[in-house]
Short mmCIF file of C-alpha atoms in Angstrom, two decimals:
data_model
loop_
_atom_site.label_atom_id
_atom_site.label_comp_id
_atom_site.label_asym_id
_atom_site.label_seq_id
_atom_site.Cartn_x
_atom_site.Cartn_y
_atom_site.Cartn_z
CA MET A 167 0.02 -11.40 64.04
CA LYS A 168 2.07 -11.22 60.88
CA GLU A 169 2.93 -7.63 60.11
CA ILE A 170 1.22 -5.96 57.20
CA ASN A 171 2.44 -2.87 55.38
CA ASP A 172 -0.24 -0.94 53.51
CA SER A 173 -3.68 -1.66 52.03
CA LEU A 174 -2.79 -1.56 48.36
CA PHE A 175 0.74 -2.51 49.28
CA ILE A 176 0.45 -5.39 51.75
CA PRO A 177 2.56 -8.53 51.34
CA LYS A 178 1.10 -11.53 49.59
CA THR A 179 -0.84 -13.49 52.21
CA HIS A 180 -3.09 -16.51 51.99
CA ILE A 181 -6.75 -15.59 52.41
CA THR A 182 -8.57 -17.57 55.07
CA SER A 183 -12.25 -17.87 55.87
CA ASN A 184 -12.00 -16.50 59.42
CA ALA A 185 -14.93 -14.10 59.90
CA ASN A 186 -12.83 -11.79 62.07
CA CYS A 187 -9.66 -11.99 60.00
CA LEU A 188 -9.40 -8.34 59.04
CA PRO A 189 -6.06 -8.77 57.19
CA ALA A 190 -7.72 -11.34 54.90
CA ILE A 191 -10.62 -8.96 54.27
CA ILE A 192 -8.23 -6.13 53.48
CA THR A 193 -6.39 -8.41 51.06
CA TRP A 194 -9.68 -9.32 49.40
CA LEU A 195 -10.61 -5.64 49.02
CA ARG A 196 -7.45 -4.67 47.16
CA PHE A 197 -8.64 -5.47 43.66
CA PRO A 198 -12.30 -4.40 44.03
CA LEU A 199 -11.11 -0.99 45.25
CA ILE A 200 -8.82 -0.70 42.22
CA PHE A 201 -11.77 -1.58 40.01
CA LEU A 202 -13.77 1.27 41.59
CA ILE A 203 -10.92 3.65 40.74
CA ILE A 204 -10.95 2.43 37.13
CA MET A 205 -14.70 3.12 36.94
CA LEU A 206 -14.07 6.64 38.23
CA HIS A 207 -11.26 7.38 35.79
CA CYS A 208 -13.19 6.05 32.80
CA TYR A 209 -15.59 8.91 33.48
CA SER A 210 -13.33 11.69 34.72
CA VAL A 211 -10.24 11.66 32.47
CA GLN A 212 -12.08 12.94 29.38
CA ARG A 213 -15.38 14.75 29.72
CA MET A 214 -17.78 15.12 26.80
CA GLU A 215 -18.94 18.51 25.62
CA GLY A 216 -22.57 19.50 25.75
CA GLU A 217 -25.52 18.08 27.66
CA HIS A 218 -25.62 14.32 28.13
CA GLU A 219 -28.26 13.96 30.81
CA LEU A 220 -29.13 10.31 30.24
CA TYR A 221 -25.45 9.34 30.14
CA PHE A 222 -24.72 11.11 33.44
CA LYS A 223 -27.77 9.61 35.17
CA ALA A 224 -26.82 6.12 34.05
CA VAL A 225 -23.13 6.21 34.99
CA TYR A 226 -23.20 8.36 38.15
CA PRO A 227 -23.78 5.46 40.59
CA PHE A 228 -20.72 3.68 39.19
CA THR A 229 -18.39 6.59 38.45
CA LEU A 230 -18.87 8.87 41.45
CA TRP A 231 -20.97 7.21 44.14
CA LEU A 232 -18.94 3.99 44.00
CA GLY A 233 -15.88 5.15 42.05
CA GLU A 234 -14.88 7.89 44.46
CA THR A 235 -14.94 5.43 47.38
CA GLY A 236 -11.77 3.63 46.28
CA VAL A 237 -9.08 6.09 47.38
CA PRO A 238 -10.68 7.12 50.72
CA CYS A 239 -11.05 3.43 51.59
CA PHE A 240 -7.39 2.82 50.74
CA PHE A 241 -6.35 5.73 52.96
CA PHE A 242 -8.50 4.38 55.79
CA ILE A 243 -6.94 0.92 55.55
CA SER A 244 -3.43 2.36 55.13
CA GLY A 245 -3.78 4.47 58.28
CA TYR A 246 -5.07 1.46 60.21
CA LEU A 247 -2.24 -0.81 59.05
CA PHE A 248 0.50 1.79 59.52
CA PHE A 249 -0.13 2.14 63.24
CA LEU A 250 -0.98 -1.54 63.65
CA SER A 251 2.64 -2.33 62.80
CA LYS A 252 4.96 -2.76 65.78
CA LYS A 253 8.03 -1.59 63.87
CA SER A 254 9.86 1.52 64.95
CA TYR A 255 9.21 4.80 63.15
CA PHE A 256 12.44 4.53 61.15
CA GLY A 257 11.76 0.89 60.46
CA LYS A 258 8.43 1.82 58.93
CA LEU A 259 10.01 4.58 56.86
CA HIS A 260 12.70 2.17 55.64
CA SER A 261 10.01 -0.29 54.59
CA ARG A 262 8.00 2.38 52.79
CA PHE A 263 11.09 3.65 51.01
CA HIS A 264 11.12 0.34 49.17
CA THR A 265 7.37 -0.26 48.88
CA LEU A 266 6.24 3.31 48.14
CA PHE A 267 9.00 5.74 47.24
CA ILE A 268 11.00 3.63 44.77
CA PRO A 269 7.93 2.46 42.76
CA TYR A 270 6.61 6.05 42.85
CA ILE A 271 9.82 7.37 41.27
CA LEU A 272 10.12 4.52 38.76
CA TRP A 273 6.55 4.74 37.45
CA ASN A 274 6.71 8.51 37.00
CA LEU A 275 10.12 8.15 35.33
CA LEU A 276 8.71 5.52 32.97
CA ILE A 277 5.87 7.84 31.91
CA LEU A 278 8.33 10.72 31.47
CA LEU A 279 10.49 8.55 29.20
CA LEU A 280 7.43 7.77 27.08
CA TYR A 281 6.72 11.49 26.76
CA LEU A 282 10.34 12.14 25.77
CA PHE A 283 10.28 9.27 23.28
CA ALA A 284 7.21 10.78 21.60
CA TYR A 285 8.97 14.16 21.58
CA ILE A 286 12.07 12.70 19.91
CA LEU A 287 9.85 11.11 17.23
CA GLY A 288 8.47 14.55 16.40
CA TYR A 289 5.36 14.57 18.53
CA PRO A 290 5.98 17.23 21.20
CA GLN A 291 3.68 16.81 24.15
CA ASP A 292 1.79 19.31 26.26
CA ILE A 293 1.64 18.59 29.97
CA ASN A 294 -0.99 20.56 31.83
CA GLY A 295 -1.06 23.09 28.99
CA ASN A 296 2.72 23.59 28.94
CA SER A 297 4.81 22.41 26.00
CA MET A 298 7.79 20.21 26.77
CA VAL A 299 9.76 22.31 24.28
CA ASP A 300 9.97 25.04 26.91
CA TYR A 301 10.74 22.77 29.88
CA SER A 302 13.77 23.46 32.07
CA PHE A 303 15.52 20.91 34.27
CA ILE A 304 13.52 22.15 37.27
CA ASP A 305 10.29 21.68 35.29
CA TYR A 306 11.20 18.04 34.68
CA LEU A 307 11.96 17.52 38.36
CA ARG A 308 8.66 19.14 39.29
CA LEU A 309 6.78 16.52 37.27
CA PHE A 310 7.61 14.03 40.01
CA TRP A 311 5.68 16.23 42.47
CA ASP A 312 3.01 17.85 40.30
CA ARG A 313 2.30 18.42 36.62
CA GLY A 314 2.56 22.20 36.87
CA SER A 315 -0.46 23.28 38.87
CA TYR A 316 -1.07 23.24 42.63
CA ASP A 317 -4.85 23.60 42.07
CA ASP A 318 -5.71 24.33 45.72
CA GLY A 319 -3.99 21.15 46.87
CA ASN A 320 -5.44 18.90 44.16
CA PHE A 321 -2.11 18.62 42.35
CA VAL A 322 -0.98 15.33 40.81
CA PRO A 323 2.38 13.96 39.59
CA LEU A 324 3.06 12.97 36.00
CA LEU A 325 1.29 9.63 36.48
CA CYS A 326 -1.83 11.16 37.98
CA PRO A 327 -3.17 8.35 40.24
CA LEU A 328 0.13 8.26 42.12
CA TRP A 329 -0.87 11.35 44.06
CA TYR A 330 -2.26 8.77 46.47
CA ILE A 331 1.19 7.24 46.99
CA ARG A 332 2.82 10.68 47.29
CA ASN A 333 0.33 11.71 49.96
CA LEU A 334 0.71 8.36 51.72
CA ILE A 335 4.47 8.92 51.90
CA ILE A 336 3.85 12.35 53.45
CA MET A 337 1.44 10.90 56.02
CA SER A 338 4.04 8.26 56.91
CA ILE A 339 6.66 10.95 57.51
CA ILE A 340 4.41 13.04 59.77
CA SER A 341 2.97 9.98 61.55
CA PRO A 342 4.56 10.76 64.97
CA LEU A 343 2.76 14.11 65.07
CA LEU A 344 -0.44 12.46 63.92
CA TYR A 345 -0.10 9.79 66.60
CA TYR A 346 -0.04 12.29 69.46
CA ILE A 347 -2.87 14.35 67.99
CA ILE A 348 -5.11 11.31 67.65
CA ARG A 349 -4.02 9.85 70.99
CA TYR A 350 -4.88 12.94 72.99
CA VAL A 351 -7.32 14.99 70.91
CA ARG A 352 -9.14 11.93 69.59
CA GLU A 353 -12.69 12.43 68.28
CA VAL A 354 -12.41 16.23 68.39
CA PHE A 355 -9.64 16.08 65.80
CA LEU A 356 -11.61 13.70 63.57
CA ILE A 357 -14.69 15.94 63.75
CA PHE A 358 -12.59 18.98 62.82
CA VAL A 359 -11.00 17.24 59.82
CA THR A 360 -14.38 15.86 58.72
CA PHE A 361 -15.79 19.40 58.73
CA TRP A 362 -12.74 20.59 56.77
CA TRP A 363 -13.30 17.89 54.13
CA MET A 364 -17.07 18.40 54.01
CA THR A 365 -16.72 22.12 53.32
CA THR A 366 -13.81 21.97 50.85
CA PRO A 367 -15.04 22.04 47.21
CA ASN A 368 -13.70 20.11 44.24
CA ASN A 369 -11.45 17.08 44.86
CA ALA A 370 -10.23 18.14 48.32
CA PHE A 371 -7.21 15.82 48.13
CA ILE A 372 -5.47 17.19 51.23
CA PRO A 373 -8.37 17.04 53.72
CA GLN A 374 -9.43 13.69 52.23
CA THR A 375 -5.94 12.31 52.83
CA VAL A 376 -5.73 13.57 56.41
CA LEU A 377 -9.27 12.49 57.33
CA PHE A 378 -9.30 8.90 56.10
CA PHE A 379 -5.70 8.08 57.04
CA SER A 380 -6.41 9.50 60.51
CA LEU A 381 -9.71 7.65 60.77
CA GLY A 382 -7.94 4.35 60.10
CA ALA A 383 -5.12 5.30 62.46
CA TYR A 384 -7.66 6.07 65.19
CA PHE A 385 -8.67 2.40 65.43
CA SER A 386 -5.09 1.12 65.64
CA ILE A 387 -3.86 3.77 68.07
CA LEU A 388 -6.80 3.12 70.42
CA ASP A 389 -6.45 -0.65 69.91
CA MET A 390 -9.87 -1.22 68.32
CA ASN A 391 -10.85 -3.56 65.51
CA PRO A 392 -13.05 -1.57 63.10
CA LEU A 393 -14.73 -4.71 61.79
CA GLU A 394 -15.86 -5.74 65.27
CA LEU A 395 -17.34 -2.29 65.88
CA ILE A 396 -19.08 -2.30 62.49
CA ASP A 397 -20.38 -5.82 63.05
CA ARG A 398 -21.91 -4.85 66.42
CA LYS A 399 -23.70 -1.92 64.79
CA LYS A 400 -24.37 -3.71 61.50
CA GLY A 401 -28.06 -2.80 61.32
CA VAL A 402 -27.45 0.90 61.90
CA VAL A 403 -24.44 0.99 59.58
CA LEU A 404 -26.22 -0.71 56.69
CA SER A 405 -29.34 1.42 57.17
CA LEU A 406 -27.29 4.62 56.99
CA PHE A 407 -25.39 3.20 54.01
CA VAL A 408 -28.66 2.63 52.11
CA ILE A 409 -30.19 5.96 53.14
CA PHE A 410 -27.21 8.04 52.07
CA ALA A 411 -26.65 5.95 48.92
CA ILE A 412 -30.21 6.69 47.82
CA GLY A 413 -29.87 10.31 48.89
CA ASP A 414 -26.59 10.76 47.04
CA ILE A 415 -27.82 9.23 43.79
CA LEU A 416 -31.19 11.01 43.85
CA SER A 417 -29.70 14.39 44.74
CA HIS A 418 -27.27 14.23 41.82
CA VAL A 419 -29.42 12.48 39.24
CA TYR A 420 -32.93 13.79 39.91
CA ILE A 421 -33.30 16.32 42.73
CA GLY A 422 -30.43 18.77 43.11
CA THR A 423 -29.93 20.33 46.54
CA PRO A 424 -27.51 22.93 47.98
CA ALA A 425 -26.09 20.09 50.12
CA ASN A 426 -25.21 17.77 47.21
CA LEU A 427 -21.51 17.78 48.09
CA GLN A 428 -22.09 17.02 51.77
CA ILE A 429 -24.60 14.24 51.02
CA HIS A 430 -22.13 12.69 48.59
CA ARG A 431 -19.25 12.77 51.05
CA ILE A 432 -21.27 11.37 53.94
CA SER A 433 -22.27 8.59 51.57
CA LEU A 434 -18.60 7.89 50.82
CA ILE A 435 -17.93 7.50 54.54
CA PHE A 436 -20.67 4.87 54.93
CA ASN A 437 -19.54 3.07 51.78
CA ILE A 438 -16.36 2.03 53.62
CA PRO A 439 -17.93 -0.05 56.42
CA ALA A 440 -20.32 -1.52 53.84
CA LEU A 441 -17.32 -2.64 51.78
CA LEU A 442 -15.68 -4.15 54.87
CA LEU A 443 -18.84 -6.11 55.58
CA LEU A 444 -18.98 -7.25 51.95
CA GLY A 445 -15.35 -8.35 52.15
CA ASP A 446 -16.07 -10.20 55.40
CA TRP A 447 -18.99 -12.05 53.80
CA CYS A 448 -16.96 -12.99 50.70
CA VAL A 449 -13.99 -14.21 52.76
CA ARG A 450 -16.24 -16.31 55.01
CA HIS A 451 -17.86 -17.87 51.95
CA GLU A 452 -14.49 -18.27 50.21
CA TYR A 453 -15.40 -16.06 47.25
CA THR A 454 -11.77 -15.13 46.81
CA SER A 455 -9.02 -15.05 44.22
CA LYS A 456 -5.46 -16.24 44.67
CA TRP A 457 -3.94 -13.77 42.23
CA LEU A 458 -6.19 -10.72 41.79
CA PRO A 459 -5.05 -9.10 45.09
CA ASN A 460 -1.42 -9.49 43.98
CA ALA A 461 -2.19 -7.77 40.67
CA ALA A 462 -3.69 -4.70 42.36
CA PHE A 463 -0.61 -2.49 42.51
CA ILE A 464 0.44 -3.05 38.88
CA VAL A 465 -3.15 -2.54 37.70
CA PHE A 466 -3.34 0.66 39.74
CA CYS A 467 -0.23 2.01 38.00
CA VAL A 468 -0.86 0.92 34.40
CA HIS A 469 -4.60 1.48 34.02
CA TYR A 470 -4.55 5.27 33.78
CA PRO A 471 -2.66 5.67 30.45
CA ILE A 472 -4.87 2.96 28.97
CA VAL A 473 -8.02 4.75 30.16
CA VAL A 474 -6.80 8.08 28.77
CA VAL A 475 -6.19 6.61 25.31
CA LEU A 476 -9.52 4.77 25.22
CA ARG A 477 -11.61 7.69 26.47
CA LYS A 478 -9.98 10.21 24.15
CA PHE A 479 -10.63 7.88 21.23
CA CYS A 480 -14.29 7.43 22.23
CA VAL A 481 -14.94 11.14 22.71
CA ALA A 482 -13.11 12.12 19.51
CA HIS A 483 -14.71 9.52 17.23
CA PHE A 484 -18.19 9.32 18.73
CA SER A 485 -18.82 12.94 19.65
CA ASP A 486 -22.20 12.96 17.89
CA ALA A 487 -23.35 9.58 19.15
CA SER A 488 -26.39 9.13 21.36
CA ASP A 489 -26.17 8.83 25.13
CA ILE A 490 -27.02 5.13 24.85
CA ILE A 491 -23.92 4.63 22.70
CA HIS A 492 -21.79 6.58 25.18
CA ILE A 493 -23.07 4.43 28.05
CA ILE A 494 -22.05 1.33 26.12
CA LEU A 495 -18.66 2.90 25.33
CA TYR A 496 -18.15 3.72 29.00
CA ILE A 497 -18.81 0.10 30.01
CA ALA A 498 -16.51 -1.09 27.22
CA CYS A 499 -13.71 1.21 28.41
CA VAL A 500 -14.02 -0.09 31.98
CA VAL A 501 -13.89 -3.72 30.84
CA ILE A 502 -11.08 -3.24 28.29
CA SER A 503 -8.95 -1.13 30.66
CA THR A 504 -9.29 -3.73 33.40
CA LEU A 505 -8.50 -6.68 31.15
CA LEU A 506 -5.52 -4.96 29.51
CA SER A 507 -4.13 -3.95 32.90
CA LEU A 508 -4.49 -7.49 34.21
CA SER A 509 -2.83 -8.81 31.05
CA ILE A 510 0.15 -6.53 31.60
CA TYR A 511 0.43 -7.84 35.15
CA GLN A 512 0.31 -11.44 33.93
CA ILE A 513 3.00 -10.78 31.31
CA LEU A 514 5.27 -9.10 33.84
CA ASN A 515 4.64 -11.80 36.43
CA ARG A 516 5.29 -14.66 34.03
CA TYR A 517 8.10 -13.38 31.82
CA PHE A 518 9.68 -10.49 33.75
CA PRO A 519 9.19 -11.30 37.44
CA LYS A 520 12.22 -9.27 38.56
CA VAL A 521 10.94 -6.19 36.73
CA LYS A 522 7.50 -6.77 38.22
CA ASN A 523 8.97 -7.00 41.70
CA ILE A 524 10.90 -3.76 41.29
CA LEU A 525 7.93 -1.88 39.87
CA SER A 526 5.62 -3.17 42.59
CA GLY A 527 7.98 -2.73 45.52
CA ASN A 528 8.45 -6.53 45.85
CA ARG A 529 4.76 -7.16 46.36
#
């Protein structure tokens, strides 16, 4: 089998229609998962003040039920592919230095230069409530790790979505320890981490990272194909997917319960096998794209600043608008952010391919 690196970061491969070709399904999933992340960020980057009940009810299934599935699914696939590789530990780290670390540094540096450019033009910027006027050299270095707040482990670098890459780098470094834990503790470890994630409030970035990367690693380390297991239990998996999807949406939109968080997170878990089955169906029926999977990494990196600008504009200029208008604006932001991000990829790919290759880790 041709070696694959990481879910969002796998090499360009031709998609086939083999029903059991998991690499092709993973390739197909790259862009849809990025689109889910865009839907999430178009809701979360700029919240509106006051009560907007209709707006929340209308967008919740897209922003949180689906939107929050993107990153856990990427971690799951990344963990699976990391241990599927037959490279040595140092060989894997060498590969990820080029595919993860260098793009991570470059994208954060690019955003920092934009902040500094605005500052030079007379528009000093606040980052996480701290003015750049007061920044020391250490403060600038810290931006590549977090923006100035640990926030119980939910800290993000200057380009916020890249916390995923930062955490993926960390998981790669500690992978030997993780291998032995999963190899010998097995399901007990996964149950413990699941409980940790289920009971941790807010974003829970750290337990989310450990759980879904480990869950993917579990299948590779024990030499199991997750798609084959899911396919054998398809009826049960899809039934639980539907039950918890309905429960998640109803409990947040209509009937609040003390277990809202747990229902939501169980739903996220069952969204992943449902997405794998969807990808399998699309690959078998050749509903694929030759270039969208290749655009995923660039879109992932460029969409966030676009979303921030669009959402701040909408909230600032339509603060008194009805919820119907805000629903329309939300949809418009998702569509415009996606199209602009894809346009940037196309421009880089056509006119600046070397720059594109550097910024995407030669993907």
